[in-house]
């Protein structure tokens, strides 16, 4: 700021002194009120106020506002100051406008006009003041009105460097408000060439601008790579004396270096061999400088030096193409593992986790195993210990698995509670993934349950049961080990579950030993019965009925237990039903029937472990995946340069759920083998009577029609929903809208049901893809012919979605069930769902449509030439038209954000076109847990501890489509006293905000 002699405001200094000398709050308020009255009288009564006096009074108002008092006048006087030719008066006017004038104020048009005038001025300092005001307010109106003018200032040859620097940062602010304020093609090349500017301040500001432009349009700004490499090379190879004005504690331009390195992480290695070689030289130079003795002992020197070093290592990891650089980076990080600075140790461990996934540096990372184990045991900071666990997990392979798993188990006993659950998952995954001897795997999991039983999720013990069932060589050993584990005085309930299941299946393999005879096994399990929860008791009852089949000699003992009033009159209806029906089964059926019903579990189909999916869902950063192009480590919600999409595999087989004959609600089955981890579904007693329903689902006994379970149709959904078809073959069936809305916050359920047909849905989504499995169940004993199911995308929906629905068998036998797999790819945002059209013929002699199935009778006498198997006799044609339960929310990817990141992005999306807000009355009970479940089912990421009001829900996610990725921020505010909700969604597209708001507002 230029110094203006004789311009001191003595009245302002006296006023500030008076405020500081006030002895009480009341005295301060009295003095302020007196001053406000004086200023108001001056503004209203004295028409001869000069610029100096206006400036002085506006400064006083600004100071009063900063003390926390409301100011409701003086705005016009501040606007008048903008027209002054004096720098200090114009400066105070812009300062007041920036702080006190709202972007929706009626004065904003006057402000914009004054800004226009100053931007056309020939005085650089006036132009800078105008640019600073634009950047401070950054409203939509300013972006639309002034946005096209700022790029002209930025690239003009007549503009001085200081103005260019301000123009670049101002344009960045407006671009974050409205991405359309920069003409996409006109200024691209000229903005990129700012990286070659002679003024380092202009280059620094331009790099920040280009960074954000690349986020949305990486291909358009690919030309910045060579210039960024060239500029980085000049900085890295220069000495600190060459860039004296931009050297920070002997480190040349550290902030610009970090920005350039981060910008290069949006792209792969340069295609040009010369640029690629030059970049590698830069990275080698940065690594070499890290080895040099420090030029200063001050912490600022080491911080700036290490900031450049770590960003360079991130770029090396991102490119993953230079083995020499990767190994050198690993060695450099290894030196930081024992550094006295906690932050450096943390960053080193975090970066080495990424290096461990590279084939070039994996062996180099493994050399530091002992150091990492020591850090795990001795580090004081829990966050550093967490990173040590992550690194051990990442560096583990078959050569060191037993050692690493052993160390993690040893540490688990004294680990912080905050990381135990994640450690349990990682130990279970490593033990399974690298097990050479499965007896070691069984020992590890049982030891895991013993040490940290409270943190062992159901997926862990489901998985060990599945593996034991699939491997005959370990079944006897597993039965022996769980029997010994159950003998411990203090036995965790998860151990009882595993023991009950394995002994129920393979207890006969150890029954020859008198120490583990059938009665001893039963007595051991039953001694735990009264200590267990209801679900575990239900499992043990299932084990008892299996014992009746395995060990007839203890049949009477078990029947006496089942006859006990504690079972037959249990307050828990599920346990009572099990006891009654198991007792009836054991009494009334022959041994052959009993053996058939309770036969041993068949092997499960091999598939990827659900534990990895659970770990990734719990903490994505903890899962080291195969190398793929990555982005700089920054968080952006609306990031169109996001993760590359993952193709959905074609060899997908629906797998049923874990085996517990215990009613417990759960999320959807992982039909697609994507991210969701399977969990136990609710089952009725008749489902659990077939002991072939195992931990992650096994084969279901089928009849000759190949689809329905023996004895009836498999009901794998929730409670039936009664819907009807329509008189008009092209109209939606009654209830279609209601049933469609039920899938907004869930993926599994019944889409349609009447007396003839049940249609169930299981859906799974990943990125821009959604795959649905439709289950068509014939509820009658007659055969349906001419059966067809097709999906249509009417109107513009055909360009918004790509739907593939292969045909299914045209005959559906009585009591049978067939499946249809539908794949949906989202090309762009949409509002209307695809339509499902089902047509089939029922025999005239069979069951006709019920009263609520009013279908037009159509005689069918002509045999279609392409379907020779269809019956030639006439029948009644049935039409069912439904909405496919695919809506925009099915393409959500949850996003984790900190409170600061969330509200920063929330404030950026504050234009009316970004927001959809609705206030509505609660349609359901305002239960917090139920609302939380609905939001998670909606697909968006729930952010805990972000909103200051604990009753509010704050969420973030990204809607994926082929053309764009749209960040979504959500805030749900319940008012229990008024039984009302306020739902606010902010996205970068108005149509997306409105559609998501319309969908979600019906669910609360």
XYZ file of N, CA and C in Angstrom, residues 459-603:
435
model
N -18.244 -60.930 8.830
C -17.596 -61.345 7.590
C -16.364 -62.202 7.847
N -15.657 -61.940 8.948
C -14.436 -62.683 9.241
C -14.764 -64.139 9.551
N -15.728 -64.362 10.446
C -15.991 -65.769 10.773
C -16.826 -66.453 9.705
N -17.611 -65.710 8.928
C -18.248 -66.325 7.757
C -17.180 -66.902 6.829
N -16.120 -66.106 6.639
C -15.095 -66.500 5.673
C -14.333 -67.727 6.131
N -13.996 -67.801 7.406
C -13.249 -68.974 7.875
C -14.109 -70.230 7.741
N -15.422 -70.115 7.983
C -16.304 -71.269 7.816
C -16.343 -71.700 6.359
N -16.427 -70.737 5.464
C -16.471 -71.068 4.043
C -15.213 -71.805 3.610
N -14.059 -71.316 4.068
C -12.798 -71.947 3.674
C -12.683 -73.342 4.261
N -13.094 -73.493 5.518
C -13.033 -74.830 6.128
C -13.941 -75.804 5.381
N -15.114 -75.362 5.004
C -16.038 -76.243 4.282
C -15.476 -76.627 2.923
N -14.768 -75.731 2.271
C -14.243 -75.987 0.934
C -12.975 -76.833 0.928
N -12.311 -76.988 2.087
C -11.042 -77.717 2.123
C -11.161 -78.901 3.090
N -11.261 -80.081 2.504
C -11.431 -81.288 3.322
C -10.225 -81.544 4.201
N -9.023 -81.140 3.735
C -7.809 -81.456 4.480
C -7.708 -80.718 5.809
N -8.523 -79.686 5.994
C -8.403 -78.896 7.207
C -9.637 -79.043 8.107
N -10.638 -79.782 7.675
C -11.891 -79.852 8.421
C -11.717 -80.509 9.789
N -11.028 -81.618 9.813
C -10.812 -82.292 11.092
C -9.978 -81.454 12.038
N -8.937 -80.787 11.490
C -8.085 -79.942 12.323
C -8.890 -78.768 12.879
N -9.721 -78.170 12.036
C -10.533 -77.034 12.490
C -11.483 -77.463 13.595
N -12.109 -78.637 13.446
C -13.024 -79.116 14.477
C -12.285 -79.329 15.803
N -11.082 -79.877 15.710
C -10.300 -80.113 16.926
C -9.911 -78.799 17.608
N -9.499 -77.816 16.781
C -9.025 -76.557 17.358
C -10.174 -75.742 17.973
N -11.318 -75.713 17.337
C -12.425 -74.945 17.931
C -12.926 -75.651 19.190
N -12.870 -76.975 19.209
C -13.266 -77.707 20.416
C -12.353 -77.323 21.579
N -11.041 -77.250 21.301
C -10.105 -76.863 22.358
C -10.307 -75.397 22.761
N -10.594 -74.540 21.774
C -10.790 -73.125 22.086
C -12.029 -72.912 22.946
N -13.072 -73.715 22.726
C -14.307 -73.565 23.499
C -14.137 -73.998 24.953
N -13.074 -74.722 25.233
C -12.857 -75.172 26.599
C -12.281 -74.077 27.497
N -11.884 -72.972 26.913
C -11.343 -71.868 27.725
C -12.436 -71.324 28.642
N -12.086 -70.919 29.852
C -13.115 -70.413 30.790
C -13.840 -69.186 30.245
N -13.070 -68.284 29.659
C -13.683 -67.076 29.071
C -13.610 -67.210 27.552
N -14.741 -67.422 26.960
C -14.799 -67.696 25.522
C -15.692 -66.647 24.854
N -15.162 -65.970 23.874
C -15.941 -64.909 23.212
C -17.097 -65.512 22.404
N -18.161 -64.737 22.274
C -19.347 -65.240 21.575
C -19.059 -65.574 20.123
N -18.167 -64.819 19.480
C -17.821 -65.148 18.094
C -17.155 -66.517 18.001
N -16.399 -66.898 19.044
C -15.804 -68.225 19.070
C -16.888 -69.285 19.195
N -17.926 -68.990 19.970
C -19.051 -69.920 20.095
C -19.742 -70.102 18.745
N -19.908 -69.030 18.001
C -20.533 -69.123 16.678
C -19.723 -70.016 15.750
N -18.411 -69.748 15.689
C -17.553 -70.559 14.825
C -17.560 -72.010 15.294
N -17.420 -72.204 16.613
C -17.410 -73.567 17.137
C -18.715 -74.291 16.886
N -19.840 -73.592 17.098
C -21.134 -74.222 16.866
C -21.304 -74.644 15.429
N -20.904 -73.801 14.504
C -21.090 -74.134 13.094
C -20.172 -75.278 12.666
N -18.881 -75.188 13.022
C -17.928 -76.207 12.568
C -18.203 -77.547 13.229
N -18.508 -77.558 14.519
C -18.809 -78.836 15.164
C -20.108 -79.420 14.636
N -21.079 -78.573 14.296
C -22.314 -79.096 13.711
C -22.083 -79.760 12.380
N -21.076 -79.293 11.630
C -20.774 -79.886 10.332
C -19.768 -81.035 10.435
N -18.730 -80.835 11.255
C -17.609 -81.787 11.237
C -17.268 -82.336 12.620
N -18.192 -82.219 13.563
C -17.929 -82.777 14.884
C -17.706 -84.276 14.854
N -18.277 -84.946 13.854
C -18.106 -86.402 13.748
C -16.654 -86.789 13.496
N -15.827 -85.856 12.940
C -14.434 -86.176 12.617
C -13.568 -86.290 13.866
N -14.023 -85.747 14.984
C -13.236 -85.846 16.218
C -14.004 -86.623 17.290
N -15.143 -87.189 16.906
C -15.976 -87.877 17.898
C -15.363 -89.193 18.359
N -14.380 -89.729 17.613
C -13.762 -90.997 18.010
C -12.907 -90.886 19.256
N -12.459 -89.684 19.560
C -11.647 -89.467 20.752
C -12.588 -89.322 21.958
N -12.385 -90.131 23.007
C -13.280 -90.022 24.181
C -13.307 -88.618 24.781
N -12.213 -87.867 24.611
C -12.179 -86.519 25.170
C -13.070 -85.556 24.393
N -13.443 -85.955 23.175
C -14.339 -85.100 22.379
C -15.486 -85.924 21.819
N -16.039 -86.780 22.669
C -17.164 -87.620 22.261
C -18.378 -86.752 21.956
N -19.398 -87.305 21.284
C -20.590 -86.501 20.958
C -21.206 -85.811 22.163
N -21.338 -86.525 23.270
C -21.965 -85.903 24.432
C -21.085 -84.799 25.015
N -19.767 -85.012 24.983
C -18.854 -83.985 25.480
C -18.968 -82.726 24.614
N -19.032 -82.913 23.298
C -19.192 -81.764 22.396
C -20.490 -81.016 22.699
N -21.582 -81.782 22.848
C -22.871 -81.146 23.109
C -22.860 -80.403 24.448
N -22.325 -81.080 25.487
C -22.294 -80.437 26.809
C -21.454 -79.154 26.785
N -20.349 -79.189 26.019
C -19.481 -78.021 25.933
C -20.222 -76.850 25.278
N -20.905 -77.130 24.174
C -21.634 -76.059 23.496
C -22.803 -75.566 24.349
N -23.510 -76.499 24.967
C -24.698 -76.106 25.719
C -24.329 -75.320 26.979
N -23.104 -75.517 27.466
C -22.672 -74.747 28.639
C -22.500 -73.269 28.309
N -22.361 -72.965 27.018
C -22.234 -71.562 26.589
C -23.587 -70.964 26.217
N -24.620 -71.788 26.130
C -25.901 -71.366 25.560
C -26.491 -70.170 26.317
N -26.528 -70.255 27.630
C -27.195 -69.220 28.421
C -26.423 -67.905 28.436
N -25.158 -67.923 28.000
C -24.342 -66.703 27.999
C -24.423 -65.941 26.681
N -25.106 -66.519 25.709
C -25.073 -65.963 24.351
C -26.311 -65.121 24.053
N -26.206 -64.320 23.024
C -27.330 -63.511 22.552
C -28.291 -64.395 21.759
N -29.453 -63.850 21.456
C -30.486 -64.622 20.757
C -30.022 -65.159 19.402
N -29.359 -64.358 18.550
C -28.903 -64.911 17.268
C -27.966 -66.098 17.434
N -27.044 -66.026 18.410
C -26.121 -67.141 18.620
C -26.866 -68.359 19.177
N -27.852 -68.137 20.031
C -28.654 -69.264 20.521
C -29.379 -69.948 19.359
N -29.866 -69.146 18.422
C -30.509 -69.745 17.255
C -29.549 -70.614 16.473
N -28.314 -70.159 16.324
C -27.308 -70.977 15.644
C -27.039 -72.268 16.405
N -26.929 -72.172 17.730
C -26.661 -73.380 18.519
C -27.820 -74.369 18.422
N -29.059 -73.886 18.372
C -30.191 -74.796 18.185
C -30.080 -75.530 16.859
N -29.619 -74.832 15.821
C -29.396 -75.498 14.528
C -28.294 -76.544 14.647
N -27.257 -76.233 15.434
C -26.190 -77.212 15.654
C -26.731 -78.449 16.378
N -27.624 -78.229 17.359
C -28.182 -79.363 18.101
C -28.943 -80.316 17.179
N -29.734 -79.741 16.252
C -30.505 -80.628 15.382
C -29.578 -81.339 14.400
N -28.450 -80.720 14.063
C -27.456 -81.426 13.241
C -26.835 -82.573 14.030
N -26.606 -82.354 15.335
C -26.068 -83.423 16.176
C -27.002 -84.638 16.192
N -28.303 -84.389 16.155
C -29.247 -85.505 16.132
C -28.990 -86.379 14.918
N -28.659 -85.764 13.803
C -28.369 -86.522 12.587
C -27.001 -87.177 12.654
N -25.992 -86.441 13.183
C -24.630 -86.987 13.236
C -24.473 -88.049 14.325
N -25.114 -87.808 15.480
C -24.912 -88.672 16.641
C -26.268 -89.143 17.172
N -26.854 -90.165 16.601
C -28.170 -90.635 17.083
C -28.162 -91.024 18.560
N -26.979 -91.366 19.086
C -26.921 -91.830 20.467
C -27.259 -90.723 21.475
N -27.149 -89.465 21.090
C -27.499 -88.382 22.028
C -28.797 -87.679 21.599
N -29.577 -88.369 20.765
C -30.816 -87.771 20.270
C -31.758 -87.410 21.420
N -31.892 -88.344 22.389
C -32.831 -88.108 23.483
C -32.388 -86.927 24.345
N -31.094 -86.805 24.575
C -30.583 -85.689 25.392
C -30.930 -84.354 24.739
N -30.727 -84.293 23.430
C -31.006 -83.048 22.716
C -32.508 -82.768 22.686
N -33.317 -83.819 22.484
C -34.769 -83.617 22.481
C -35.258 -83.115 23.838
N -34.629 -83.587 24.900
C -35.024 -83.104 26.229
C -34.724 -81.604 26.365
N -33.612 -81.190 25.796
C -33.290 -79.761 25.831
C -34.302 -78.967 25.023
N -34.660 -79.490 23.839
C -35.617 -78.782 22.992
C -37.006 -78.740 23.621
N -37.343 -79.760 24.424
C -38.662 -79.811 25.068
C -38.756 -78.875 26.272
N -37.615 -78.418 26.727
C -37.605 -77.578 27.925
C -38.446 -76.329 27.723
N -39.154 -75.945 28.791
C -40.012 -74.759 28.695
C -39.220 -73.513 28.327
N -37.941 -73.489 28.701
C -37.122 -72.330 28.338
C -37.006 -72.155 26.835
N -37.185 -73.270 26.111
C -37.131 -73.197 24.653
C -38.535 -73.081 24.052
N -39.416 -73.982 24.441
C -40.750 -74.020 23.832
C -41.573 -72.786 24.186
N -41.274 -72.137 25.295
C -42.021 -70.939 25.683
C -41.108 -69.717 25.771
N -40.093 -69.731 24.930
C -39.145 -68.625 24.938
C -39.838 -67.338 24.500
N -39.501 -66.249 25.157
C -40.112 -64.962 24.792
C -39.700 -64.515 23.398
N -38.550 -64.987 22.928
C -38.111 -64.670 21.575
C -38.820 -65.597 20.597
N -39.637 -65.035 19.727
C -40.457 -65.858 18.824
C -39.594 -66.708 17.906
N -38.455 -66.170 17.472
C -37.587 -66.918 16.566
C -37.043 -68.170 17.248
N -36.546 -68.027 18.488
C -36.013 -69.185 19.201
C -37.117 -70.188 19.532
N -38.278 -69.682 19.905
C -39.397 -70.579 20.190
C -39.776 -71.391 18.955
N -39.831 -70.712 17.812
C -40.203 -71.418 16.575
C -39.160 -72.463 16.206
N -37.910 -72.112 16.367
C -36.857 -73.072 16.045
C -36.969 -74.317 16.943
N -37.129 -74.073 18.232
C -37.194 -75.208 19.154
C -38.373 -76.122 18.807
N -39.534 -75.523 18.548
C -40.725 -76.322 18.229
C -40.529 -77.099 16.938
N -40.045 -76.441 15.920
C -39.952 -77.100 14.616
C -38.794 -78.083 14.545
N -37.672 -77.765 15.187
C -36.581 -78.741 15.237
C -36.998 -79.986 16.003
N -37.717 -79.791 17.097
C -38.199 -80.938 17.869
C -39.142 -81.784 17.021
N -40.053 -81.118 16.326
C -40.996 -81.845 15.472
C -40.262 -82.578 14.364
N -39.255 -81.962 13.804
C -38.476 -82.596 12.740
C -37.786 -83.854 13.237
N -37.234 -83.783 14.438
C -36.493 -84.938 14.957
C -37.415 -86.071 15.388
N -38.660 -85.737 15.763
C -39.593 -86.760 16.261
C -40.344 -87.420 15.124
N -40.796 -86.635 14.150
C -41.740 -87.148 13.154
C -41.095 -87.693 11.890
N -39.868 -87.348 11.613
C -39.267 -87.787 10.348
C -38.404 -89.017 10.579
N -38.237 -89.775 9.496
C -37.360 -90.956 9.554
C -35.915 -90.501 9.503
N -35.035 -91.413 9.786
C -33.606 -91.077 9.788
C -33.124 -90.697 8.398
N -33.711 -91.337 7.349
C -33.304 -91.012 5.982
C -33.703 -89.591 5.609
N -34.924 -89.216 5.968
C -35.374 -87.852 5.678
C -34.542 -86.848 6.472
N -34.281 -87.175 7.726
C -33.479 -86.291 8.554
C -32.081 -86.112 7.973
N -31.492 -87.189 7.484
C -30.156 -87.122 6.888
C -30.156 -86.286 5.619
N -31.245 -86.369 4.866
C -31.344 -85.584 3.628
C -31.455 -84.099 3.937
N -32.304 -83.765 4.900
C -32.514 -82.355 5.242
C -31.262 -81.751 5.859
N -30.559 -82.550 6.676
C -29.421 -82.026 7.433
C -28.097 -82.519 6.881
N -28.040 -82.763 5.591
C -26.796 -83.266 5.012
C -25.696 -82.218 5.093
N -24.463 -82.700 4.935
C -23.299 -81.839 5.076
C -23.284 -80.754 4.000
N -22.733 -79.599 4.366
C -22.648 -78.481 3.431
C -21.814 -78.854 2.207
N -22.298 -78.554 1.015
C -21.451 -78.735 -0.174
C -20.438 -77.600 -0.264
N -19.379 -77.766 -1.054
C -18.395 -76.676 -1.200
C -19.040 -75.424 -1.798
